[in-house]
């Protein structure tokens, strides 16, 4: 999925609150897994001193990419931290909710999907609104 997104011209950012270890550990883990080349930025709460769902962490992403929030889609599995936090910053949001019955549905101002395998369909739905 990461390769598909990059091949479609998407710039990817990983962000996290990382409760159990610092962002520097996550950087090492992603590097050892061979995933760092997929990400334009890595933004971690301990490094920027703000955590999700605070809209400022999402706006930090926008500044790092030099884009407006409405041109960003945040994908996450936590309704409050990821989904509502991104929406509060003016971003588009996709919530991965494995408890859903249907594979994809509109969820207020965003989109919810049952599994990451429906991500491209959710992105297409968001992009068709713009």
Short mmCIF file of C-alpha atoms in Angstrom, two decimals, residues 3 5 14 22 25 31 37 51 64 67 87 96-97 100-101 117 126-128:
data_model
loop_
_atom_site.label_atom_id
_atom_site.label_comp_id
_atom_site.label_asym_id
_atom_site.label_seq_id
_atom_site.Cartn_x
_atom_site.Cartn_y
_atom_site.Cartn_z
CA UNK A 3 4.47 1.74 -2.57
CA UNK A 5 0.57 5.55 -2.65
CA UNK A 14 4.10 9.15 9.74
CA UNK A 22 10.70 8.10 21.85
CA UNK A 25 13.27 4.54 18.32
CA UNK A 31 14.74 2.09 8.95
CA UNK A 37 12.14 5.74 1.96
CA UNK A 51 0.38 15.24 20.65
CA UNK A 64 6.57 20.45 6.88
CA UNK A 67 0.56 22.46 1.98
CA UNK A 87 -10.70 17.06 11.08
CA UNK A 96 -9.73 2.60 10.09
CA UNK A 97 -12.46 0.95 12.17
CA UNK A 100 -17.61 -1.71 10.97
CA UNK A 101 -19.99 -4.02 9.12
CA UNK A 117 -7.28 -2.67 2.06
CA UNK A 126 -12.42 12.05 -0.74
CA UNK A 127 -10.78 13.24 -3.96
CA UNK A 128 -14.09 13.07 -5.83
#
